[in-house]
Amino acid sequence: MSLQKKQKKDDTSFWDKRRGKIHTAKGGWIIGEAVYNQGYSMLDDLVGKKTFFQVLMLNATGRLPDKRLAEWLEALFVCLSWPDARIWCNQIGSLAGTMNSTPVAAVSAGILAADSRMYGPGTQTIGASFILEALRKKNIGKTAETIVEEFSQTCQGAVPTIPGFVRPLTRGDERVIAIDQVTEKLGFARGPHLDLAFEIEKVMLKKYQEGINLLGYSAAFLCDQALTARQQYRVVSAMVNSGVHACYAEAADNPPESFFPFQCKDINFQGHAPRPVPKKKLKK
Amino acid sequence: MNRPQNQVNKRDEKFADRTVTKIWDEEPDPENSYLARHCRCHGYDIIELAQKRSFVDVLFLLFQGELPNPAQARLLETLMIVLINPGPRHPATRAAMNASVSKTNSAHLLPIALSVLSGTHLGAEEVVAAMRFLQKRSEENPLKVATELLENPGPPEGDWHIAPGFGSRFGGIDPLPREAADLLIALPGHGKTLQWGDNFAEEIGQMNLGWLSTGLAAAVFCDLGFHRLAGAGLFQLLCAPGLLAHGLELADKPITDMPFLDEIHYVITKEAKKR
């Protein structure tokens, strides 16, 4: 048996069709006519009539949500808007502020930092994927106990690091109470993903004293709203934005390098002791 | 009420029909025109450059269009070594470390750190401003420039950058750029800007002000003939290895490997608490 011989000429027809053109189903600006956005005229149908978060969801998912879902998403962003300069992404805003970087650079850096495996928007996909898979298991008859047990078998530590049910720094999440109140106020009924998330929380609390966190709640809620894991990641991508702003602004309004300065001895150097640089070997 | 009648008409502007560059020439592969068979940097084949020249030579070529002479290459390489790591206390480095320990996507570490290094205080924007300052004032007597600028009051607190690239760091003269300036001036490739900057630093030294890393980079870039706009990105490029190395050192380490201030050391003012 031999591998097929390489074609003499590469087939580039896929790219040839696209060369020199941009094909889009999103929309764009026809000068003098309108700015179209997925079936809407931006200036006639959206500006002043729909909220920023409705348009954000339209742009990210292709679906214009009703106002209350956009309000819920906005509340989620507010939950992530802590002005605490110890939080990693926020501290990057402070560090950028103390070096007189621009607010755009600072906030972009903060948002990039939150694209993390531990917190922030970077975890949304794994949070959503977990609860989607968990519901699939429940629908074939598995209990929340079994779901947790199966997940814990894939983990090394004493506590299974189920996305959305273990939080850095603390046990428990006060933001869940706040966002749940928003859910209720806006008249959303709990869907099957959120119901299951709370069943899993009961197991986690009983066995490991770990409760649901904002990721667990938001991923389940957005699954109930029929957003895929990919769509969730997109709509929440900038959600730490305003907390970074707060930390940036305070540092930028103070003298440069005055934010949390370190002396040399504040770094615990554990590397090689001083040594001379060896002479370069002469080339033969 | 009359509403504004905002007529939108397309400007009659002629756009280039293709993207233009003088830097890089890609010769299409005869079997697939989306692939390049040969790449030439300002006329030199990249594979031949890889065989015959150093990284510094090709870096210089990329930006300047010609290969450097040995003195220019040595000057640039020396600056590259001097700037290779802003150090673990530098805010840009701390940003990389912070992101890394908190499990940020590792591909973001460098952009994060470089964003922090982009500002007007010891960052990329200060390098551009310092190049502008040096190009504008380096024909004048450094004593006269220093005297004139010293008449301005410094800030009430914090460091004073009397001119972009020159000033105090944590209230004193930063010894490292000072020592690096001596090293660079001893090289045959140094030019009049570096020399002028050193004389200027000498004059302002009486006020506890001196070379800053941004000024030193700016002076070398000027002497090597780099365009002012290149100064920002080149400075970031030269500092990037250290930022990345420190970031990666904390990758996959637990968050507890870096300090997280407790409530006693994170002081929230009374005014910030609930009214």
Coordinates of C-alpha atoms in Angstrom, one line a residue:
Chain A
M1 CA 0.0 0.0 0.0
S2 CA 1.3 3.4 -0.8
L3 CA 0.1 6.9 0.0
Q4 CA -1.6 8.7 -2.9
K5 CA 0.9 10.7 -5.0
K6 CA 0.7 14.5 -4.3
Q7 CA -1.4 16.3 -6.9
K8 CA 0.8 18.2 -9.4
K9 CA -0.9 21.5 -8.8
D10 CA -2.5 22.4 -5.4
D11 CA -6.3 22.9 -5.5
T12 CA -6.7 26.5 -4.5
S13 CA -10.3 27.0 -5.7
F14 CA -11.6 27.5 -2.1
W15 CA -9.3 30.6 -1.7
D16 CA -9.7 31.7 -5.3
K17 CA -13.4 32.2 -4.8
R18 CA -12.7 34.5 -1.8
R19 CA -9.7 36.3 -3.2
G20 CA -10.2 40.0 -3.7
K21 CA -13.6 40.1 -2.0
I22 CA -15.1 40.0 1.5
H23 CA -18.3 38.0 1.8
T24 CA -20.4 38.8 4.9
A25 CA -23.7 37.8 6.3
K26 CA -23.3 40.3 9.1
G27 CA -23.8 43.5 7.3
G28 CA -22.0 46.7 6.6
W29 CA -22.2 50.3 5.5
I30 CA -23.6 51.2 2.1
I31 CA -22.6 54.9 1.9
G32 CA -25.6 57.2 1.5
E33 CA -28.1 54.3 2.1
A34 CA -27.8 52.6 5.4
V35 CA -25.7 50.5 7.8
Y36 CA -27.1 47.1 7.7
N37 CA -26.8 44.6 10.6
Q38 CA -28.2 41.2 10.1
G39 CA -31.6 42.3 8.8
Y40 CA -31.8 45.6 10.7
S41 CA -30.9 49.1 9.8
M42 CA -28.5 50.2 12.5
L43 CA -29.6 53.8 12.5
D44 CA -33.3 53.2 11.9
D45 CA -34.0 50.1 13.9
L46 CA -31.3 49.9 16.6
V47 CA -29.8 53.3 17.6
G48 CA -32.0 54.7 20.4
K49 CA -34.4 51.8 20.2
K50 CA -32.4 48.8 21.4
T51 CA -29.9 48.8 24.2
F52 CA -26.1 48.4 23.8
F53 CA -26.3 44.9 25.3
Q54 CA -29.1 43.9 22.9
V55 CA -26.9 45.0 20.0
L56 CA -23.9 43.2 21.6
M57 CA -25.8 40.0 21.7
L58 CA -27.1 40.5 18.1
N59 CA -23.5 41.1 16.9
A60 CA -22.0 38.2 18.8
T61 CA -24.8 35.6 18.3
G62 CA -26.7 36.7 15.3
R63 CA -29.9 36.9 17.4
L64 CA -31.5 40.1 18.7
P65 CA -32.6 39.2 22.3
D66 CA -35.5 40.7 24.1
K67 CA -34.6 43.6 26.4
R68 CA -34.8 41.6 29.6
L69 CA -32.1 39.1 28.5
A70 CA -29.9 42.0 27.6
E71 CA -30.6 43.5 31.0
W72 CA -29.6 40.3 32.6
L73 CA -26.4 40.2 30.7
E74 CA -25.7 43.8 31.7
A75 CA -26.2 42.8 35.3
L76 CA -23.7 40.0 34.8
F77 CA -21.2 42.5 33.6
V78 CA -21.8 44.6 36.7
C79 CA -21.1 41.5 38.8
L80 CA -17.6 41.5 37.2
S81 CA -17.0 45.2 37.7
W82 CA -15.3 45.1 41.0
P83 CA -12.8 47.9 41.6
D84 CA -10.4 45.8 43.6
A85 CA -6.8 46.3 42.5
R86 CA -5.8 42.9 44.0
I87 CA -7.8 41.0 41.4
W88 CA -5.4 40.0 38.7
C89 CA -6.9 41.7 35.6
N90 CA -7.7 44.8 37.6
Q91 CA -4.1 45.0 38.9
I92 CA -2.9 45.0 35.4
G93 CA -5.1 48.0 34.8
S94 CA -3.5 49.7 37.9
L95 CA 0.0 48.8 36.6
A96 CA -0.8 50.3 33.2
G97 CA -2.2 53.4 34.9
T98 CA 0.9 53.9 37.0
M99 CA 3.0 53.8 33.8
N100 CA 0.7 56.3 32.0
S101 CA -0.4 53.8 29.4
T102 CA -3.6 54.8 27.6
P103 CA -6.9 53.7 29.0
V104 CA -7.5 51.6 25.8
A105 CA -4.2 49.8 26.3
A106 CA -4.9 49.3 30.0
V107 CA -8.4 47.9 29.5
S108 CA -7.4 45.8 26.6
A109 CA -4.6 44.3 28.7
G110 CA -7.0 43.7 31.6
I111 CA -9.5 42.0 29.3
L112 CA -6.8 39.8 27.8
A113 CA -5.7 38.9 31.3
A114 CA -9.2 37.7 32.2
D115 CA -9.0 35.3 29.3
S116 CA -7.9 32.8 31.9
R117 CA -8.4 29.2 32.8
M118 CA -9.1 30.2 36.4
Y119 CA -11.6 33.1 36.3
G120 CA -13.3 35.5 34.0
P121 CA -14.6 35.0 30.4
G122 CA -11.8 32.5 29.7
T123 CA -13.7 30.0 31.8
Q124 CA -17.1 30.5 30.3
T125 CA -16.7 27.8 27.6
I126 CA -15.7 25.1 30.1
G127 CA -18.5 26.2 32.4
A128 CA -21.0 25.9 29.7
S129 CA -19.6 22.6 28.3
F130 CA -19.7 21.1 31.8
I131 CA -23.4 21.9 32.4
L132 CA -24.4 20.9 28.9
E133 CA -22.8 17.5 29.3
A134 CA -24.2 17.2 32.9
L135 CA -27.7 17.7 31.6
R136 CA -27.2 15.2 28.9
K137 CA -26.2 12.7 31.6
K138 CA -29.2 13.6 33.8
N139 CA -31.5 13.1 30.8
I140 CA -30.2 9.5 30.5
G141 CA -31.0 8.9 34.2
K142 CA -27.8 9.9 36.1
T143 CA -28.2 11.7 39.3
A144 CA -26.3 14.8 40.4
E145 CA -24.3 12.6 42.8
T146 CA -23.2 10.4 39.9
I147 CA -22.3 13.4 37.7
V148 CA -20.1 14.8 40.5
E149 CA -18.6 11.4 41.2
E150 CA -17.8 10.9 37.5
F151 CA -16.2 14.3 37.3
S152 CA -14.1 13.8 40.4
Q153 CA -12.6 10.7 38.9
T154 CA -11.0 12.9 36.3
C155 CA -9.4 15.2 38.9
Q156 CA -6.3 14.7 41.0
G157 CA -7.0 16.9 44.0
A158 CA -9.2 16.2 47.0
V159 CA -11.9 18.6 45.7
P160 CA -13.1 18.1 42.1
T161 CA -12.4 21.3 40.2
I162 CA -15.8 21.3 38.5
P163 CA -16.0 24.5 36.4
G164 CA -18.5 26.8 38.1
F165 CA -18.4 25.1 41.5
V166 CA -14.9 25.9 42.8
R167 CA -13.9 29.5 43.2
P168 CA -10.3 31.0 43.7
L169 CA -9.7 32.6 47.1
T170 CA -13.0 31.9 48.7
R171 CA -15.7 29.3 49.2
G172 CA -19.1 30.6 48.1
D173 CA -20.0 33.4 45.9
E174 CA -22.0 36.4 47.0
R175 CA -22.6 37.4 43.3
V176 CA -24.8 34.4 42.8
I177 CA -27.3 35.7 45.3
A178 CA -27.3 39.1 43.5
I179 CA -27.7 37.8 40.0
D180 CA -30.3 35.3 41.1
Q181 CA -32.4 38.2 42.4
V182 CA -32.0 39.9 39.0
T183 CA -33.1 36.6 37.3
E184 CA -36.2 36.6 39.4
K185 CA -36.9 40.3 39.1
L186 CA -36.8 40.0 35.3
G187 CA -39.3 37.2 35.4
F188 CA -37.1 34.4 34.1
A189 CA -38.1 30.9 35.2
R190 CA -35.4 28.5 36.2
G191 CA -34.6 26.2 33.2
P192 CA -33.3 22.6 33.3
H193 CA -29.6 23.7 33.3
L194 CA -30.0 26.0 36.2
D195 CA -32.1 23.5 38.1
L196 CA -29.4 20.9 37.6
A197 CA -26.7 23.4 38.6
F198 CA -28.3 23.9 42.0
E199 CA -28.7 20.1 42.4
I200 CA -25.0 19.8 41.8
E201 CA -24.3 22.6 44.2
K202 CA -26.2 20.6 46.9
V203 CA -23.9 17.6 46.3
M204 CA -20.8 19.8 46.3
L205 CA -21.8 21.5 49.5
K206 CA -22.5 18.3 51.2
K207 CA -19.3 16.5 50.1
Y208 CA -16.8 19.3 49.7
Q209 CA -18.2 22.5 51.2
E210 CA -18.0 24.2 47.8
G211 CA -20.9 26.1 46.3
I212 CA -21.9 27.3 42.9
N213 CA -20.1 30.4 41.7
L214 CA -21.0 33.1 39.2
L215 CA -19.6 31.0 36.3
G216 CA -21.7 28.0 37.3
Y217 CA -24.8 30.1 37.5
S218 CA -24.2 32.3 34.4
A219 CA -23.2 29.3 32.2
A220 CA -26.3 27.4 33.2
F221 CA -28.6 30.4 32.8
L222 CA -27.3 31.2 29.4
C223 CA -27.6 27.5 28.4
D224 CA -31.2 27.8 29.4
Q225 CA -31.5 30.8 27.1
A226 CA -30.2 28.6 24.3
L227 CA -26.8 30.2 23.9
T228 CA -24.1 27.7 22.9
A229 CA -20.8 27.6 24.8
R230 CA -19.1 29.4 22.0
Q231 CA -21.8 32.2 21.9
Q232 CA -21.5 32.6 25.7
Y233 CA -17.7 33.1 25.5
R234 CA -18.3 35.8 22.8
V235 CA -21.0 37.7 24.7
V236 CA -19.0 37.8 28.0
S237 CA -15.6 38.4 26.5
A238 CA -15.2 42.0 27.7
M239 CA -17.1 41.6 31.0
V240 CA -14.2 42.7 33.3
N241 CA -13.9 45.9 31.4
S242 CA -15.3 48.4 34.0
G243 CA -13.4 47.0 37.0
V244 CA -10.2 47.4 35.1
H245 CA -11.2 51.0 34.3
A246 CA -11.6 51.8 37.9
C247 CA -8.2 50.5 38.9
Y248 CA -6.6 52.1 35.9
A249 CA -8.2 55.5 36.6
E250 CA -7.0 55.7 40.2
A251 CA -3.4 54.7 39.3
A252 CA -3.3 57.0 36.3
D253 CA -4.5 60.0 38.4
N254 CA -1.6 59.5 40.9
P255 CA 2.1 60.1 40.3
P256 CA 3.7 57.5 38.0
E257 CA 5.0 54.4 39.6
S258 CA 3.3 55.2 42.9
F259 CA 1.0 52.2 42.7
F260 CA 2.2 49.4 45.0
P261 CA 6.0 50.0 44.5
F262 CA 8.5 47.3 45.3
Q263 CA 12.0 47.7 46.7
C264 CA 14.6 45.2 45.4
K265 CA 14.3 43.2 48.5
D266 CA 10.5 42.8 48.0
I267 CA 11.4 40.1 45.4
N268 CA 12.5 36.8 46.8
F269 CA 15.3 35.8 44.5
Q270 CA 16.0 32.1 44.7
G271 CA 18.2 31.7 41.6
H272 CA 21.9 31.3 40.9
A273 CA 24.4 33.1 43.1
P274 CA 26.5 35.8 41.3
R275 CA 29.0 34.3 38.9
P276 CA 31.4 35.6 36.2
V277 CA 30.4 35.4 32.6
P278 CA 32.6 32.8 30.8
K279 CA 34.8 33.9 28.0
K280 CA 33.4 33.2 24.5
K281 CA 35.1 30.3 22.8
L282 CA 37.0 31.5 19.8
K283 CA 35.8 30.2 16.4
K284 CA 38.2 27.8 14.8
Chain B
M1 CA -37.7 72.1 15.3
N2 CA -35.5 71.7 12.3
R3 CA -33.6 68.5 12.1
P4 CA -30.1 68.5 10.6
Q5 CA -30.0 67.3 7.0
N6 CA -26.9 65.3 7.0
Q7 CA -26.2 64.2 3.5
V8 CA -23.6 61.5 3.3
N9 CA -21.6 61.4 0.1
K10 CA -18.6 59.2 -0.6
R11 CA -15.4 61.2 -1.1
D12 CA -13.8 60.9 -4.4
E13 CA -10.5 59.4 -3.1
K14 CA -8.3 57.1 -5.1
F15 CA -7.3 54.1 -3.1
A16 CA -4.3 51.9 -4.0
D17 CA -5.4 48.8 -5.9
R18 CA -2.9 46.6 -4.0
T19 CA -1.1 46.8 -0.7
V20 CA 2.3 48.4 -1.1
T21 CA 5.6 47.4 0.6
K22 CA 9.3 48.0 0.0
I23 CA 10.3 45.6 2.7
W24 CA 9.4 42.1 1.7
D25 CA 9.2 40.5 -1.7
E26 CA 7.5 37.2 -2.0
E27 CA 8.0 35.2 -5.2
P28 CA 5.1 32.9 -5.8
D29 CA 5.5 29.1 -5.8
P30 CA 5.0 28.0 -9.4
E31 CA 2.4 25.5 -8.3
N32 CA 0.5 27.5 -5.7
S33 CA 0.4 31.3 -5.9
Y34 CA -0.8 31.6 -2.3
L35 CA 2.6 30.2 -1.1
A36 CA 5.9 32.0 -1.4
R37 CA 8.8 30.1 -3.0
H38 CA 11.3 32.7 -2.1
C39 CA 11.2 35.6 0.4
R40 CA 13.5 38.5 0.1
C41 CA 14.1 41.2 2.8
H42 CA 15.0 44.4 1.0
G43 CA 16.4 42.3 -1.9
Y44 CA 18.2 39.7 0.2
D45 CA 16.9 36.1 0.3
I46 CA 15.9 35.3 3.9
I47 CA 17.4 31.8 3.7
E48 CA 20.7 33.3 2.6
L49 CA 20.5 35.9 5.4
A50 CA 19.9 33.1 7.9
Q51 CA 23.0 31.4 6.7
K52 CA 25.3 34.4 6.6
R53 CA 24.2 37.1 8.9
S54 CA 23.2 37.6 12.6
F55 CA 19.8 38.3 14.0
V56 CA 20.8 41.9 14.8
D57 CA 21.9 42.5 11.2
V58 CA 18.6 41.3 9.8
L59 CA 16.6 43.3 12.4
F60 CA 18.5 46.4 11.3
L61 CA 17.9 45.6 7.7
L62 CA 14.2 45.1 8.1
F63 CA 13.7 48.6 9.5
Q64 CA 16.4 50.5 7.6
G65 CA 16.6 48.8 4.2
E66 CA 20.3 48.2 4.4
L67 CA 22.5 45.9 6.4
P68 CA 24.4 47.6 9.3
N69 CA 28.1 48.1 9.4
P70 CA 29.9 46.1 12.2
A71 CA 29.9 49.2 14.5
Q72 CA 26.2 49.8 14.1
A73 CA 25.4 46.1 14.6
R74 CA 27.5 46.1 17.8
L75 CA 25.8 49.2 19.1
L76 CA 22.3 47.8 18.5
E77 CA 23.2 44.4 20.0
T78 CA 24.6 46.0 23.1
L79 CA 21.4 48.1 23.6
M80 CA 19.4 44.9 23.0
I81 CA 21.2 43.2 25.8
V82 CA 21.0 46.1 28.1
L83 CA 17.2 46.4 27.6
I84 CA 16.5 42.7 27.5
N85 CA 14.8 42.6 30.9
P86 CA 13.1 45.5 32.7
G87 CA 13.3 43.3 35.8
P88 CA 10.7 41.6 38.1
R89 CA 9.8 44.9 39.8
H90 CA 8.9 46.7 36.7
P91 CA 5.1 47.2 36.3
A92 CA 5.2 45.6 32.8
T93 CA 6.9 42.5 34.1
R94 CA 4.6 42.4 37.1
A95 CA 1.6 42.5 34.7
A96 CA 3.0 39.4 32.8
M97 CA 3.6 37.6 36.1
N98 CA 0.2 38.5 37.4
A99 CA -1.5 37.3 34.3
S100 CA 0.5 34.1 34.2
V101 CA -0.1 33.1 37.8
S102 CA -3.8 33.7 37.3
K103 CA -3.8 31.2 34.4
T104 CA -4.2 33.7 31.5
N105 CA -3.9 32.2 28.1
S106 CA -0.1 32.2 27.6
A107 CA -0.4 33.8 24.2
H108 CA -1.6 36.9 25.9
L109 CA 1.3 37.4 28.3
L110 CA 3.4 39.4 26.0
P111 CA 0.6 41.7 24.6
I112 CA -0.5 42.4 28.2
A113 CA 3.0 43.3 29.4
L114 CA 3.7 45.4 26.3
S115 CA 0.5 47.3 26.8
V116 CA 1.7 48.2 30.3
L117 CA 5.1 49.2 28.7
S118 CA 3.4 51.4 26.1
G119 CA 2.9 54.5 28.2
T120 CA 4.5 57.9 28.6
H121 CA 6.2 56.9 31.8
L122 CA 9.3 54.7 31.1
G123 CA 7.3 53.2 28.2
A124 CA 7.2 53.2 24.5
E125 CA 5.5 56.5 24.1
E126 CA 8.3 58.1 26.2
V127 CA 10.8 56.7 23.8
V128 CA 9.1 58.5 20.9
A129 CA 8.9 61.7 22.8
A130 CA 12.6 61.4 23.8
M131 CA 13.6 60.9 20.2
R132 CA 11.6 64.0 19.3
F133 CA 13.3 65.9 22.1
L134 CA 16.8 64.7 21.1
Q135 CA 16.3 65.5 17.5
K136 CA 15.0 68.9 18.3
R137 CA 17.4 70.0 21.0
S138 CA 20.6 68.1 20.4
E139 CA 22.1 70.8 18.2
E140 CA 22.0 73.2 21.2
N141 CA 24.3 73.5 24.1
P142 CA 23.3 70.8 26.7
L143 CA 24.0 73.2 29.6
K144 CA 21.7 75.8 28.1
V145 CA 18.9 73.3 27.6
A146 CA 19.4 71.9 31.1
T147 CA 19.4 75.4 32.6
E148 CA 16.2 76.3 30.7
L149 CA 14.4 73.1 31.7
L150 CA 15.5 73.2 35.3
E151 CA 13.7 76.6 35.6
N152 CA 10.4 74.6 35.3
P153 CA 9.1 73.5 38.6
G154 CA 9.1 69.7 39.0
P155 CA 5.9 67.9 40.1
P156 CA 5.0 68.3 43.8
E157 CA 5.5 64.6 44.4
G158 CA 6.8 61.6 42.6
D159 CA 9.5 61.4 39.9
W160 CA 10.4 64.3 37.6
H161 CA 11.1 63.7 34.0
I162 CA 12.7 67.0 33.1
A163 CA 12.6 65.9 29.5
P164 CA 11.3 62.7 27.9
G165 CA 13.9 60.0 28.6
F166 CA 15.7 62.0 31.4
G167 CA 14.8 62.4 35.0
S168 CA 14.6 60.7 38.4
R169 CA 13.6 57.1 39.2
F170 CA 12.2 56.5 42.7
G171 CA 13.7 59.9 43.7
G172 CA 17.2 59.2 42.5
I173 CA 19.4 58.6 39.5
D174 CA 18.9 55.1 38.0
P175 CA 22.4 53.6 38.0
L176 CA 21.8 51.0 35.3
P177 CA 21.1 53.4 32.4
R178 CA 23.9 55.5 33.6
E179 CA 26.3 52.6 33.5
A180 CA 24.9 51.4 30.2
A181 CA 25.4 54.8 28.7
D182 CA 29.1 54.6 29.5
L183 CA 29.3 51.2 27.8
L184 CA 27.5 52.4 24.7
I185 CA 29.5 55.6 24.4
A186 CA 32.7 53.6 24.5
L187 CA 31.6 51.8 21.3
P188 CA 32.7 53.1 17.9
G189 CA 29.2 53.0 16.6
H190 CA 27.9 55.7 18.9
G191 CA 26.9 59.0 17.4
K192 CA 26.4 62.6 18.4
T193 CA 23.0 62.0 20.0
L194 CA 24.2 59.6 22.5
Q195 CA 27.1 61.9 23.3
W196 CA 24.8 64.9 23.7
G197 CA 22.4 62.9 25.9
D198 CA 25.3 62.0 28.1
N199 CA 26.4 65.6 28.4
F200 CA 22.8 66.6 29.2
A201 CA 22.5 63.9 31.8
E202 CA 25.7 65.2 33.4
E203 CA 24.3 68.8 33.6
I204 CA 21.0 67.7 35.2
G205 CA 22.8 65.3 37.6
Q206 CA 23.2 68.1 40.2
M207 CA 19.4 67.9 40.6
N208 CA 19.5 64.1 41.1
L209 CA 18.2 63.6 37.6
G210 CA 19.8 61.5 34.9
W211 CA 19.5 59.0 32.0
L212 CA 16.4 56.9 32.0
S213 CA 16.2 53.6 30.0
T214 CA 13.8 55.3 27.5
G215 CA 16.2 58.2 26.9
L216 CA 19.1 55.8 26.4
A217 CA 17.1 53.7 23.9
A218 CA 16.0 56.9 22.1
A219 CA 19.5 58.2 21.8
V220 CA 20.8 54.9 20.3
F221 CA 17.8 54.7 17.9
C222 CA 18.6 58.3 16.7
D223 CA 22.3 57.5 16.2
L224 CA 21.4 54.4 14.3
G225 CA 19.0 56.4 12.0
F226 CA 15.8 54.7 13.1
H227 CA 12.6 56.7 12.4
R228 CA 11.0 58.2 15.5
L229 CA 7.8 56.2 15.0
A230 CA 9.8 53.0 15.1
G231 CA 11.1 53.9 18.5
A232 CA 8.0 52.8 20.4
G233 CA 7.7 49.3 19.0
L234 CA 11.5 48.8 18.9
F235 CA 11.7 49.6 22.6
Q236 CA 8.9 47.1 23.3
L237 CA 10.5 44.5 21.1
L238 CA 13.9 44.9 22.9
C239 CA 12.3 44.6 26.4
A240 CA 9.9 41.8 25.4
P241 CA 12.2 38.8 26.2
G242 CA 12.5 39.6 29.9
L243 CA 8.8 40.3 30.2
L244 CA 7.9 37.0 28.6
A245 CA 10.5 35.0 30.6
H246 CA 9.2 36.3 33.9
G247 CA 5.7 35.6 32.9
L248 CA 6.4 32.1 31.9
E249 CA 8.3 31.5 35.1
L250 CA 5.0 31.6 36.9
A251 CA 3.0 29.6 34.4
D252 CA 1.2 26.6 36.0
K253 CA 2.3 27.8 39.4
P254 CA -0.5 28.1 42.0
I255 CA -1.9 31.6 42.6
T256 CA -0.5 31.4 46.1
D257 CA 3.0 31.7 44.6
M258 CA 2.5 35.5 44.3
P259 CA 1.4 37.8 47.1
F260 CA -2.3 38.6 47.4
L261 CA -2.7 41.4 49.9
D262 CA -4.8 40.7 53.0
E263 CA -7.5 43.2 54.2
I264 CA -5.0 44.9 56.6
H265 CA -2.7 45.8 53.6
Y266 CA -5.5 46.6 51.2
V267 CA -6.8 49.8 52.7
I268 CA -10.2 51.0 51.5
T269 CA -10.9 54.6 52.4
K270 CA -14.0 55.5 54.5
E271 CA -15.4 57.5 51.5
A272 CA -15.2 54.4 49.3
K273 CA -17.4 52.4 51.7
K274 CA -21.2 52.4 51.5
R275 CA -22.7 55.8 52.0

